[in-house]
C-alpha cells in the first residue's frame, strides 16, 4: 500500500508534478505581480504553483484538460475519499501499466483523480502526455521511493481550494470573464525551443502556432480593457514577436524533461507583463484580492 507523508507545511505545494512548473521561479514571478488585483484567473492551471503560493481570496482556475480539472475538484470537494483511494495504489511496473490502460471514464471522481495522481507521481519525470486518441502514454518512471499519497499536503491544498471556481474550458473562454482590475496569469504549453523539444500534448489536439497566436491576441485584448496580464513562455524569436510592445523579463529556469540527465539544465524563459504597477524586487508576503466577486460561481 502507498505510504502517506504526514510532514507539516505552512504553505501547500502543488500536489501534481508538472512540466514547466513554477515553484523555482516564484521569487521572480512575485516581483512582477501587480501590486493589487481583484480576482485571480489562471486558465492553464497545471501544477498551480503560483496560486498555492499566493492563496488569493477570489480565484478561478481552469484548463482544457478535463482530467486535470477533475483532480482539483476531487481535492477541493472530496479529499478524504481521494486519500483513501491513493493509499490503495502501489509502486510497481506491471501495476502502473494496468492503471494506465484502465479506462476510468465511468468511475467515481475520487477514483478518476486517484488514477491521474498515481500516474503523475510514478510516471517518467512527472510528464503528462496523451496521444491523438486522448490516451495517456507516459512510460513507467524509475524512482527510489516515490510518495504517491502526500496526505498532509493534499489536505492543505484542499483548504486553499475552498471557494475557488474550477472550470473545464478553453483558455479564451475562461479569461474573457476577467474585468478591469483583475489579474490573469497565463502559463501555456511553451513554444518549442527546437523541433524535437515540444511537450504540448497535454490535450489530444496539442497546442500549436495558431493557439499561440490566439493567446497573444487575447493577451492584448485583455490588456486594452484594463485587465492586468502576465504570461510565461520560452525565450524564442516567435514569443518576442508575438508580445512586442509589452514588458519582457528574462528569467532562467531549470527543466528536467530530457531523458538524458546530461542534457537537463537552465533554459531561458520570458515573463511578459502588461502595463500595470509591479510589486518590484523587494516584494514580500501574500497578495490578497480586494473585494468579493459575485459574477463567478464558486461551484461552476
PDB file of C-alpha atoms in Angstrom:
ATOM      1  CA  UNK A   1       0.000   0.000   0.000  1.00  0.00           C
ATOM      2  CA  UNK A   2       1.143   3.566  -0.632  1.00  0.00           C
ATOM      3  CA  UNK A   3       2.814   5.342   2.252  1.00  0.00           C
ATOM      4  CA  UNK A   4       1.447   8.778   3.191  1.00  0.00           C
ATOM      5  CA  UNK A   5       3.839  11.599   4.050  1.00  0.00           C
ATOM      6  CA  UNK A   6       2.374  13.449   7.052  1.00  0.00           C
ATOM      7  CA  UNK A   7       5.023  16.161   7.363  1.00  0.00           C
ATOM      8  CA  UNK A   8       3.509  19.562   8.167  1.00  0.00           C
ATOM      9  CA  UNK A   9       3.849  22.510   5.796  1.00  0.00           C
ATOM     10  CA  UNK A  10       2.581  26.073   6.278  1.00  0.00           C
ATOM     11  CA  UNK A  11       2.048  26.629   2.532  1.00  0.00           C
ATOM     12  CA  UNK A  12       0.854  23.673   0.442  1.00  0.00           C
ATOM     13  CA  UNK A  13       2.908  22.684  -2.558  1.00  0.00           C
ATOM     14  CA  UNK A  14       1.467  21.618  -5.919  1.00  0.00           C
ATOM     15  CA  UNK A  15       0.123  18.086  -5.498  1.00  0.00           C
ATOM     16  CA  UNK A  16       0.977  17.303  -9.132  1.00  0.00           C
ATOM     17  CA  UNK A  17       4.382  17.274 -10.765  1.00  0.00           C
ATOM     18  CA  UNK A  18       4.103  19.346 -13.925  1.00  0.00           C
ATOM     19  CA  UNK A  19       6.421  20.087 -16.819  1.00  0.00           C
ATOM     20  CA  UNK A  20       7.224  23.800 -16.640  1.00  0.00           C
ATOM     21  CA  UNK A  21       6.101  24.062 -13.007  1.00  0.00           C
ATOM     22  CA  UNK A  22       6.814  27.451 -11.458  1.00  0.00           C
ATOM     23  CA  UNK A  23       7.924  26.710  -7.877  1.00  0.00           C
ATOM     24  CA  UNK A  24      11.550  27.529  -8.609  1.00  0.00           C
ATOM     25  CA  UNK A  25      10.591  30.851 -10.235  1.00  0.00           C
ATOM     26  CA  UNK A  26       8.253  32.117  -7.512  1.00  0.00           C
ATOM     27  CA  UNK A  27      10.601  34.918  -6.315  1.00  0.00           C
ATOM     28  CA  UNK A  28      10.968  36.251  -9.869  1.00  0.00           C
ATOM     29  CA  UNK A  29       7.249  35.963 -10.574  1.00  0.00           C
ATOM     30  CA  UNK A  30       6.274  37.607  -7.297  1.00  0.00           C
ATOM     31  CA  UNK A  31       8.378  40.666  -8.129  1.00  0.00           C
ATOM     32  CA  UNK A  32       6.461  41.011 -11.410  1.00  0.00           C
ATOM     33  CA  UNK A  33       2.972  40.665  -9.931  1.00  0.00           C
ATOM     34  CA  UNK A  34       0.504  43.561  -9.814  1.00  0.00           C
ATOM     35  CA  UNK A  35       0.559  45.454  -6.540  1.00  0.00           C
ATOM     36  CA  UNK A  36      -3.178  44.912  -6.198  1.00  0.00           C
ATOM     37  CA  UNK A  37      -5.830  42.918  -8.023  1.00  0.00           C
ATOM     38  CA  UNK A  38      -9.448  41.950  -7.595  1.00  0.00           C
ATOM     39  CA  UNK A  39      -9.858  38.424  -8.961  1.00  0.00           C
ATOM     40  CA  UNK A  40      -7.174  35.882  -9.883  1.00  0.00           C
ATOM     41  CA  UNK A  41      -7.522  33.841 -13.085  1.00  0.00           C
ATOM     42  CA  UNK A  42      -5.226  31.001 -14.177  1.00  0.00           C
ATOM     43  CA  UNK A  43      -6.535  29.457 -17.430  1.00  0.00           C
ATOM     44  CA  UNK A  44      -3.699  26.893 -17.785  1.00  0.00           C
ATOM     45  CA  UNK A  45      -3.730  25.617 -14.229  1.00  0.00           C
ATOM     46  CA  UNK A  46      -1.049  22.899 -14.486  1.00  0.00           C
ATOM     47  CA  UNK A  47       0.501  22.449 -11.049  1.00  0.00           C
ATOM     48  CA  UNK A  48      -0.831  25.845  -9.853  1.00  0.00           C
ATOM     49  CA  UNK A  49       2.387  26.745  -8.009  1.00  0.00           C
ATOM     50  CA  UNK A  50       1.736  30.489  -8.173  1.00  0.00           C
ATOM     51  CA  UNK A  51      -1.856  30.068  -6.992  1.00  0.00           C
ATOM     52  CA  UNK A  52      -0.856  27.973  -3.979  1.00  0.00           C
ATOM     53  CA  UNK A  53       1.882  30.477  -3.159  1.00  0.00           C
ATOM     54  CA  UNK A  54      -0.446  33.487  -3.302  1.00  0.00           C
ATOM     55  CA  UNK A  55      -3.626  31.874  -1.924  1.00  0.00           C
ATOM     56  CA  UNK A  56      -5.815  34.690  -3.322  1.00  0.00           C
ATOM     57  CA  UNK A  57      -9.223  35.273  -1.756  1.00  0.00           C
ATOM     58  CA  UNK A  58     -11.056  35.186  -5.099  1.00  0.00           C
ATOM     59  CA  UNK A  59      -9.833  32.890  -7.843  1.00  0.00           C
ATOM     60  CA  UNK A  60     -10.836  30.920 -10.922  1.00  0.00           C
ATOM     61  CA  UNK A  61      -8.652  28.023 -12.047  1.00  0.00           C
ATOM     62  CA  UNK A  62      -9.380  26.400 -15.389  1.00  0.00           C
ATOM     63  CA  UNK A  63      -7.907  24.146 -18.036  1.00  0.00           C
ATOM     64  CA  UNK A  64      -8.821  22.429 -21.290  1.00  0.00           C
ATOM     65  CA  UNK A  65      -7.646  19.147 -19.756  1.00  0.00           C
ATOM     66  CA  UNK A  66     -10.699  17.548 -18.120  1.00  0.00           C
ATOM     67  CA  UNK A  67      -8.630  15.024 -16.131  1.00  0.00           C
ATOM     68  CA  UNK A  68      -6.632  17.841 -14.597  1.00  0.00           C
ATOM     69  CA  UNK A  69      -9.732  19.779 -13.559  1.00  0.00           C
ATOM     70  CA  UNK A  70     -11.156  16.553 -12.100  1.00  0.00           C
ATOM     71  CA  UNK A  71      -8.072  16.269  -9.874  1.00  0.00           C
ATOM     72  CA  UNK A  72      -8.522  19.751  -8.471  1.00  0.00           C
ATOM     73  CA  UNK A  73     -12.243  19.170  -7.970  1.00  0.00           C
ATOM     74  CA  UNK A  74     -11.574  15.930  -6.082  1.00  0.00           C
ATOM     75  CA  UNK A  75      -9.014  17.644  -3.851  1.00  0.00           C
ATOM     76  CA  UNK A  76     -11.391  20.530  -3.172  1.00  0.00           C
ATOM     77  CA  UNK A  77     -14.602  18.578  -2.631  1.00  0.00           C
ATOM     78  CA  UNK A  78     -13.570  15.062  -1.546  1.00  0.00           C
ATOM     79  CA  UNK A  79     -10.010  14.985  -0.291  1.00  0.00           C
ATOM     80  CA  UNK A  80     -10.655  12.268   2.325  1.00  0.00           C
ATOM     81  CA  UNK A  81     -12.033   9.856  -0.279  1.00  0.00           C
ATOM     82  CA  UNK A  82      -9.128  10.733  -2.561  1.00  0.00           C
ATOM     83  CA  UNK A  83      -6.577   9.984   0.169  1.00  0.00           C
ATOM     84  CA  UNK A  84      -8.185   6.600   0.814  1.00  0.00           C
ATOM     85  CA  UNK A  85      -8.037   5.861  -2.904  1.00  0.00           C
ATOM     86  CA  UNK A  86      -4.370   6.839  -3.200  1.00  0.00           C
ATOM     87  CA  UNK A  87      -3.464   4.570  -0.286  1.00  0.00           C
ATOM     88  CA  UNK A  88      -4.594   1.607  -2.387  1.00  0.00           C
ATOM     89  CA  UNK A  89      -2.053   2.205  -5.129  1.00  0.00           C
ATOM     90  CA  UNK A  90       1.376   0.556  -5.226  1.00  0.00           C
ATOM     91  CA  UNK A  91       4.622   1.416  -6.948  1.00  0.00           C
ATOM     92  CA  UNK A  92       5.051  -1.486  -9.351  1.00  0.00           C
ATOM     93  CA  UNK A  93       5.714  -1.536 -13.084  1.00  0.00           C
ATOM     94  CA  UNK A  94       3.024  -4.069 -14.015  1.00  0.00           C
ATOM     95  CA  UNK A  95       0.511  -2.308 -11.781  1.00  0.00           C
ATOM     96  CA  UNK A  96       1.427   1.040 -13.379  1.00  0.00           C
ATOM     97  CA  UNK A  97       0.730  -0.196 -16.898  1.00  0.00           C
ATOM     98  CA  UNK A  98      -2.525  -1.804 -15.773  1.00  0.00           C
ATOM     99  CA  UNK A  99      -3.640   1.519 -14.287  1.00  0.00           C
ATOM    100  CA  UNK A 100      -2.514   3.365 -17.403  1.00  0.00           C
ATOM    101  CA  UNK A 101      -4.593   1.033 -19.589  1.00  0.00           C
ATOM    102  CA  UNK A 102      -7.678   1.270 -17.361  1.00  0.00           C
ATOM    103  CA  UNK A 103     -10.468   3.390 -18.847  1.00  0.00           C
ATOM    104  CA  UNK A 104     -11.706   5.323 -15.817  1.00  0.00           C
ATOM    105  CA  UNK A 105     -14.322   7.367 -17.690  1.00  0.00           C
ATOM    106  CA  UNK A 106     -17.289   5.889 -15.820  1.00  0.00           C
ATOM    107  CA  UNK A 107     -15.614   5.663 -12.407  1.00  0.00           C
ATOM    108  CA  UNK A 108     -16.376   7.934  -9.421  1.00  0.00           C
ATOM    109  CA  UNK A 109     -14.483  11.213  -9.229  1.00  0.00           C
ATOM    110  CA  UNK A 110     -12.098  10.110  -6.461  1.00  0.00           C
ATOM    111  CA  UNK A 111     -11.078   7.039  -8.481  1.00  0.00           C
ATOM    112  CA  UNK A 112     -10.513   9.030 -11.674  1.00  0.00           C
ATOM    113  CA  UNK A 113      -8.470  11.625  -9.827  1.00  0.00           C
ATOM    114  CA  UNK A 114      -6.594   8.943  -7.897  1.00  0.00           C
ATOM    115  CA  UNK A 115      -5.552   7.272 -11.138  1.00  0.00           C
ATOM    116  CA  UNK A 116      -4.313  10.559 -12.597  1.00  0.00           C
ATOM    117  CA  UNK A 117      -2.324  11.482  -9.488  1.00  0.00           C
ATOM    118  CA  UNK A 118      -0.872   7.972  -9.228  1.00  0.00           C
ATOM    119  CA  UNK A 119       0.303   8.016 -12.855  1.00  0.00           C
ATOM    120  CA  UNK A 120       1.701  11.502 -12.353  1.00  0.00           C
ATOM    121  CA  UNK A 121       3.676  10.511  -9.259  1.00  0.00           C
ATOM    122  CA  UNK A 122       5.078   7.298 -10.726  1.00  0.00           C
ATOM    123  CA  UNK A 123       5.392   8.001 -14.470  1.00  0.00           C
ATOM    124  CA  UNK A 124       8.555   9.206 -16.200  1.00  0.00           C
ATOM    125  CA  UNK A 125       9.602  12.643 -14.890  1.00  0.00           C
ATOM    126  CA  UNK A 126       6.046  13.548 -13.889  1.00  0.00           C
ATOM    127  CA  UNK A 127       5.233  14.077 -17.554  1.00  0.00           C
ATOM    128  CA  UNK A 128       1.584  14.360 -18.636  1.00  0.00           C
ATOM    129  CA  UNK A 129       1.210  13.419 -22.294  1.00  0.00           C
ATOM    130  CA  UNK A 130      -1.600  11.919 -24.356  1.00  0.00           C
ATOM    131  CA  UNK A 131      -1.704  10.544 -27.891  1.00  0.00           C
ATOM    132  CA  UNK A 132      -4.074  11.684 -30.637  1.00  0.00           C
ATOM    133  CA  UNK A 133      -6.746   9.398 -29.213  1.00  0.00           C
ATOM    134  CA  UNK A 134      -6.506  11.152 -25.864  1.00  0.00           C
ATOM    135  CA  UNK A 135      -4.855   8.160 -24.153  1.00  0.00           C
ATOM    136  CA  UNK A 136      -2.179   8.760 -21.524  1.00  0.00           C
ATOM    137  CA  UNK A 137       1.048   7.268 -22.906  1.00  0.00           C
ATOM    138  CA  UNK A 138       3.878   8.168 -20.496  1.00  0.00           C
ATOM    139  CA  UNK A 139       6.172   5.216 -19.608  1.00  0.00           C
ATOM    140  CA  UNK A 140       6.847   3.926 -16.108  1.00  0.00           C
ATOM    141  CA  UNK A 141       9.259   6.046 -14.074  1.00  0.00           C
ATOM    142  CA  UNK A 142      12.222   4.761 -12.069  1.00  0.00           C
ATOM    143  CA  UNK A 143      12.249   6.186  -8.543  1.00  0.00           C
ATOM    144  CA  UNK A 144      13.763   5.079  -5.246  1.00  0.00           C
ATOM    145  CA  UNK A 145      10.704   5.664  -3.073  1.00  0.00           C
ATOM    146  CA  UNK A 146       8.019   7.811  -4.724  1.00  0.00           C
ATOM    147  CA  UNK A 147       5.427   9.429  -2.470  1.00  0.00           C
ATOM    148  CA  UNK A 148       2.091   8.546  -4.006  1.00  0.00           C
ATOM    149  CA  UNK A 149      -0.083   9.862  -1.185  1.00  0.00           C
ATOM    150  CA  UNK A 150       1.143  13.103   0.433  1.00  0.00           C
ATOM    151  CA  UNK A 151      -1.823  13.334   2.775  1.00  0.00           C
ATOM    152  CA  UNK A 152      -0.847  16.448   4.710  1.00  0.00           C
ATOM    153  CA  UNK A 153      -0.154  18.386   1.543  1.00  0.00           C
ATOM    154  CA  UNK A 154      -3.403  17.233  -0.073  1.00  0.00           C
ATOM    155  CA  UNK A 155      -5.337  18.414   2.973  1.00  0.00           C
ATOM    156  CA  UNK A 156      -3.551  21.766   2.788  1.00  0.00           C
ATOM    157  CA  UNK A 157      -4.325  22.099  -0.908  1.00  0.00           C
ATOM    158  CA  UNK A 158      -7.958  21.273  -0.205  1.00  0.00           C
ATOM    159  CA  UNK A 159      -8.195  24.074   2.363  1.00  0.00           C
ATOM    160  CA  UNK A 160      -6.754  26.614  -0.078  1.00  0.00           C
ATOM    161  CA  UNK A 161      -9.104  25.458  -2.861  1.00  0.00           C
ATOM    162  CA  UNK A 162     -12.279  26.015  -0.843  1.00  0.00           C
ATOM    163  CA  UNK A 163     -14.404  28.663  -2.571  1.00  0.00           C
ATOM    164  CA  UNK A 164     -12.272  28.598  -5.716  1.00  0.00           C
ATOM    165  CA  UNK A 165     -14.067  28.232  -9.056  1.00  0.00           C
ATOM    166  CA  UNK A 166     -12.784  25.249 -11.050  1.00  0.00           C
ATOM    167  CA  UNK A 167     -13.748  25.209 -14.716  1.00  0.00           C
ATOM    168  CA  UNK A 168     -13.075  22.857 -17.626  1.00  0.00           C
ATOM    169  CA  UNK A 169     -12.919  25.065 -20.692  1.00  0.00           C
ATOM    170  CA  UNK A 170     -10.708  26.678 -23.310  1.00  0.00           C
ATOM    171  CA  UNK A 171      -8.344  29.401 -22.107  1.00  0.00           C
ATOM    172  CA  UNK A 172     -10.064  32.109 -24.156  1.00  0.00           C
ATOM    173  CA  UNK A 173     -13.494  31.474 -22.669  1.00  0.00           C
ATOM    174  CA  UNK A 174     -12.019  31.336 -19.168  1.00  0.00           C
ATOM    175  CA  UNK A 175     -10.028  34.568 -19.385  1.00  0.00           C
ATOM    176  CA  UNK A 176     -12.794  36.524 -21.122  1.00  0.00           C
ATOM    177  CA  UNK A 177     -14.576  36.729 -17.748  1.00  0.00           C
ATOM    178  CA  UNK A 178     -11.836  38.995 -16.416  1.00  0.00           C
ATOM    179  CA  UNK A 179     -12.563  42.690 -15.958  1.00  0.00           C
ATOM    180  CA  UNK A 180     -10.522  45.801 -15.320  1.00  0.00           C
ATOM    181  CA  UNK A 181      -8.553  45.385 -12.086  1.00  0.00           C
ATOM    182  CA  UNK A 182      -8.463  41.592 -12.279  1.00  0.00           C
ATOM    183  CA  UNK A 183      -5.254  39.603 -12.799  1.00  0.00           C
ATOM    184  CA  UNK A 184      -4.801  36.817 -15.351  1.00  0.00           C
ATOM    185  CA  UNK A 185      -1.719  34.599 -15.325  1.00  0.00           C
ATOM    186  CA  UNK A 186      -1.150  32.522 -18.455  1.00  0.00           C
ATOM    187  CA  UNK A 187       1.278  29.592 -18.244  1.00  0.00           C
ATOM    188  CA  UNK A 188       0.550  27.829 -21.548  1.00  0.00           C
ATOM    189  CA  UNK A 189       2.362  24.976 -23.263  1.00  0.00           C
ATOM    190  CA  UNK A 190       5.587  26.613 -24.379  1.00  0.00           C
ATOM    191  CA  UNK A 191       6.735  27.426 -27.892  1.00  0.00           C
ATOM    192  CA  UNK A 192       9.350  24.695 -28.565  1.00  0.00           C
ATOM    193  CA  UNK A 193      12.998  25.737 -28.415  1.00  0.00           C
ATOM    194  CA  UNK A 194      13.827  23.088 -31.029  1.00  0.00           C
ATOM    195  CA  UNK A 195      11.716  20.934 -33.390  1.00  0.00           C
ATOM    196  CA  UNK A 196      12.087  17.941 -31.036  1.00  0.00           C
ATOM    197  CA  UNK A 197      11.593  19.772 -27.736  1.00  0.00           C
ATOM    198  CA  UNK A 198       7.812  20.058 -27.786  1.00  0.00           C
ATOM    199  CA  UNK A 199       5.825  18.818 -24.769  1.00  0.00           C
ATOM    200  CA  UNK A 200       2.490  20.339 -25.769  1.00  0.00           C
ATOM    201  CA  UNK A 201       0.373  17.193 -25.952  1.00  0.00           C
ATOM    202  CA  UNK A 202      -1.422  17.586 -22.655  1.00  0.00           C
ATOM    203  CA  UNK A 203      -4.671  17.509 -24.632  1.00  0.00           C
ATOM    204  CA  UNK A 204      -5.292  15.315 -27.669  1.00  0.00           C
ATOM    205  CA  UNK A 205      -5.269  18.217 -30.143  1.00  0.00           C
ATOM    206  CA  UNK A 206      -1.990  19.643 -28.828  1.00  0.00           C
ATOM    207  CA  UNK A 207      -1.202  23.364 -28.681  1.00  0.00           C
ATOM    208  CA  UNK A 208       0.240  24.740 -31.890  1.00  0.00           C
ATOM    209  CA  UNK A 209       1.145  28.016 -33.576  1.00  0.00           C
ATOM    210  CA  UNK A 210      -2.473  29.029 -34.170  1.00  0.00           C
ATOM    211  CA  UNK A 211      -3.156  28.614 -30.443  1.00  0.00           C
ATOM    212  CA  UNK A 212      -0.091  30.702 -29.548  1.00  0.00           C
ATOM    213  CA  UNK A 213      -1.291  33.460 -31.890  1.00  0.00           C
ATOM    214  CA  UNK A 214      -4.809  33.304 -30.459  1.00  0.00           C
ATOM    215  CA  UNK A 215      -3.360  33.557 -26.949  1.00  0.00           C
ATOM    216  CA  UNK A 216      -1.259  36.604 -27.870  1.00  0.00           C
ATOM    217  CA  UNK A 217      -4.323  38.317 -29.361  1.00  0.00           C
ATOM    218  CA  UNK A 218      -6.263  37.577 -26.171  1.00  0.00           C
ATOM    219  CA  UNK A 219      -3.395  38.973 -24.064  1.00  0.00           C
ATOM    220  CA  UNK A 220      -3.583  42.270 -25.990  1.00  0.00           C
ATOM    221  CA  UNK A 221      -7.368  42.394 -25.825  1.00  0.00           C
ATOM    222  CA  UNK A 222      -7.407  41.877 -22.059  1.00  0.00           C
ATOM    223  CA  UNK A 223      -4.692  44.487 -21.564  1.00  0.00           C
ATOM    224  CA  UNK A 224      -6.627  47.039 -23.614  1.00  0.00           C
ATOM    225  CA  UNK A 225      -9.646  46.692 -21.343  1.00  0.00           C
ATOM    226  CA  UNK A 226      -7.663  47.193 -18.143  1.00  0.00           C
ATOM    227  CA  UNK A 227      -7.036  43.604 -17.078  1.00  0.00           C
ATOM    228  CA  UNK A 228      -3.591  43.037 -15.551  1.00  0.00           C
ATOM    229  CA  UNK A 229      -1.995  40.189 -17.504  1.00  0.00           C
ATOM    230  CA  UNK A 230       1.188  38.155 -17.042  1.00  0.00           C
ATOM    231  CA  UNK A 231       2.400  35.257 -19.187  1.00  0.00           C
ATOM    232  CA  UNK A 232       5.272  32.774 -19.120  1.00  0.00           C
ATOM    233  CA  UNK A 233       6.741  31.222 -22.264  1.00  0.00           C
ATOM    234  CA  UNK A 234      10.033  30.178 -23.807  1.00  0.00           C
ATOM    235  CA  UNK A 235      12.519  32.837 -24.871  1.00  0.00           C
ATOM    236  CA  UNK A 236      12.264  32.483 -28.642  1.00  0.00           C
ATOM    237  CA  UNK A 237      12.047  34.960 -31.540  1.00  0.00           C
ATOM    238  CA  UNK A 238       8.409  33.958 -32.058  1.00  0.00           C
ATOM    239  CA  UNK A 239       7.398  34.771 -28.484  1.00  0.00           C
ATOM    240  CA  UNK A 240       9.255  38.083 -28.615  1.00  0.00           C
ATOM    241  CA  UNK A 241       7.450  38.931 -31.860  1.00  0.00           C
ATOM    242  CA  UNK A 242       4.023  37.927 -30.551  1.00  0.00           C
ATOM    243  CA  UNK A 243       4.378  40.105 -27.442  1.00  0.00           C
ATOM    244  CA  UNK A 244       6.297  43.042 -28.903  1.00  0.00           C
ATOM    245  CA  UNK A 245       5.461  46.266 -27.067  1.00  0.00           C
ATOM    246  CA  UNK A 246       4.926  44.634 -23.668  1.00  0.00           C
ATOM    247  CA  UNK A 247       7.395  44.363 -20.796  1.00  0.00           C
ATOM    248  CA  UNK A 248       9.575  41.265 -21.362  1.00  0.00           C
ATOM    249  CA  UNK A 249      11.512  39.905 -18.382  1.00  0.00           C
ATOM    250  CA  UNK A 250      14.200  37.280 -18.977  1.00  0.00           C
ATOM    251  CA  UNK A 251      14.443  34.502 -16.369  1.00  0.00           C
ATOM    252  CA  UNK A 252      16.395  31.261 -16.095  1.00  0.00           C
ATOM    253  CA  UNK A 253      14.592  28.028 -15.202  1.00  0.00           C
ATOM    254  CA  UNK A 254      15.891  24.513 -14.722  1.00  0.00           C
ATOM    255  CA  UNK A 255      13.970  21.952 -16.750  1.00  0.00           C
ATOM    256  CA  UNK A 256      14.275  18.193 -16.191  1.00  0.00           C
ATOM    257  CA  UNK A 257      12.192  16.732 -19.017  1.00  0.00           C
ATOM    258  CA  UNK A 258      15.003  15.351 -21.155  1.00  0.00           C
ATOM    259  CA  UNK A 259      15.515  11.603 -20.787  1.00  0.00           C
ATOM    260  CA  UNK A 260      19.284  12.189 -20.602  1.00  0.00           C
ATOM    261  CA  UNK A 261      20.323  13.858 -17.356  1.00  0.00           C
ATOM    262  CA  UNK A 262      23.337  15.409 -19.090  1.00  0.00           C
ATOM    263  CA  UNK A 263      21.008  17.434 -21.319  1.00  0.00           C
ATOM    264  CA  UNK A 264      18.949  18.868 -18.476  1.00  0.00           C
ATOM    265  CA  UNK A 265      19.748  22.316 -17.155  1.00  0.00           C
ATOM    266  CA  UNK A 266      18.875  26.002 -17.109  1.00  0.00           C
ATOM    267  CA  UNK A 267      16.976  27.398 -20.072  1.00  0.00           C
ATOM    268  CA  UNK A 268      15.947  30.939 -20.883  1.00  0.00           C
ATOM    269  CA  UNK A 269      12.304  31.888 -20.414  1.00  0.00           C
ATOM    270  CA  UNK A 270      10.319  35.077 -20.799  1.00  0.00           C
ATOM    271  CA  UNK A 271       7.757  36.572 -18.459  1.00  0.00           C
ATOM    272  CA  UNK A 272       5.506  39.008 -20.322  1.00  0.00           C
ATOM    273  CA  UNK A 273       3.653  41.720 -18.387  1.00  0.00           C
ATOM    274  CA  UNK A 274       1.016  44.181 -19.485  1.00  0.00           C
ATOM    275  CA  UNK A 275       1.209  47.807 -18.340  1.00  0.00           C
ATOM    276  CA  UNK A 276       0.489  47.734 -14.603  1.00  0.00           C
ATOM    277  CA  UNK A 277       2.337  48.800 -11.408  1.00  0.00           C
ATOM    278  CA  UNK A 278       4.550  45.868 -10.444  1.00  0.00           C
ATOM    279  CA  UNK A 279       5.497  44.886  -6.928  1.00  0.00           C
ATOM    280  CA  UNK A 280       9.239  45.046  -7.528  1.00  0.00           C
ATOM    281  CA  UNK A 281      12.228  43.005  -6.375  1.00  0.00           C
ATOM    282  CA  UNK A 282      11.610  43.752  -2.684  1.00  0.00           C
ATOM    283  CA  UNK A 283       8.083  42.343  -2.757  1.00  0.00           C
ATOM    284  CA  UNK A 284       7.210  40.002   0.074  1.00  0.00           C
ATOM    285  CA  UNK A 285       4.075  38.498   1.571  1.00  0.00           C
ATOM    286  CA  UNK A 286       0.825  37.280   0.108  1.00  0.00           C
ATOM    287  CA  UNK A 287      -1.299  39.139  -2.415  1.00  0.00           C
ATOM    288  CA  UNK A 288      -4.947  39.256  -1.454  1.00  0.00           C
ATOM    289  CA  UNK A 289      -7.949  40.104  -3.589  1.00  0.00           C
ATOM    290  CA  UNK A 290      -9.564  43.474  -2.885  1.00  0.00           C
ATOM    291  CA  UNK A 291     -13.270  42.634  -2.931  1.00  0.00           C
ATOM    292  CA  UNK A 292     -15.680  39.698  -3.214  1.00  0.00           C
ATOM    293  CA  UNK A 293     -16.558  38.687  -6.761  1.00  0.00           C
ATOM    294  CA  UNK A 294     -20.122  37.558  -7.361  1.00  0.00           C
ATOM    295  CA  UNK A 295     -20.036  37.137 -11.136  1.00  0.00           C
ATOM    296  CA  UNK A 296     -18.083  33.833 -10.975  1.00  0.00           C
ATOM    297  CA  UNK A 297     -19.756  30.987  -9.169  1.00  0.00           C
ATOM    298  CA  UNK A 298     -17.627  29.121  -6.630  1.00  0.00           C
ATOM    299  CA  UNK A 299     -19.084  25.819  -7.807  1.00  0.00           C
ATOM    300  CA  UNK A 300     -19.471  26.043 -11.604  1.00  0.00           C
TER     301      UNK A 300
END
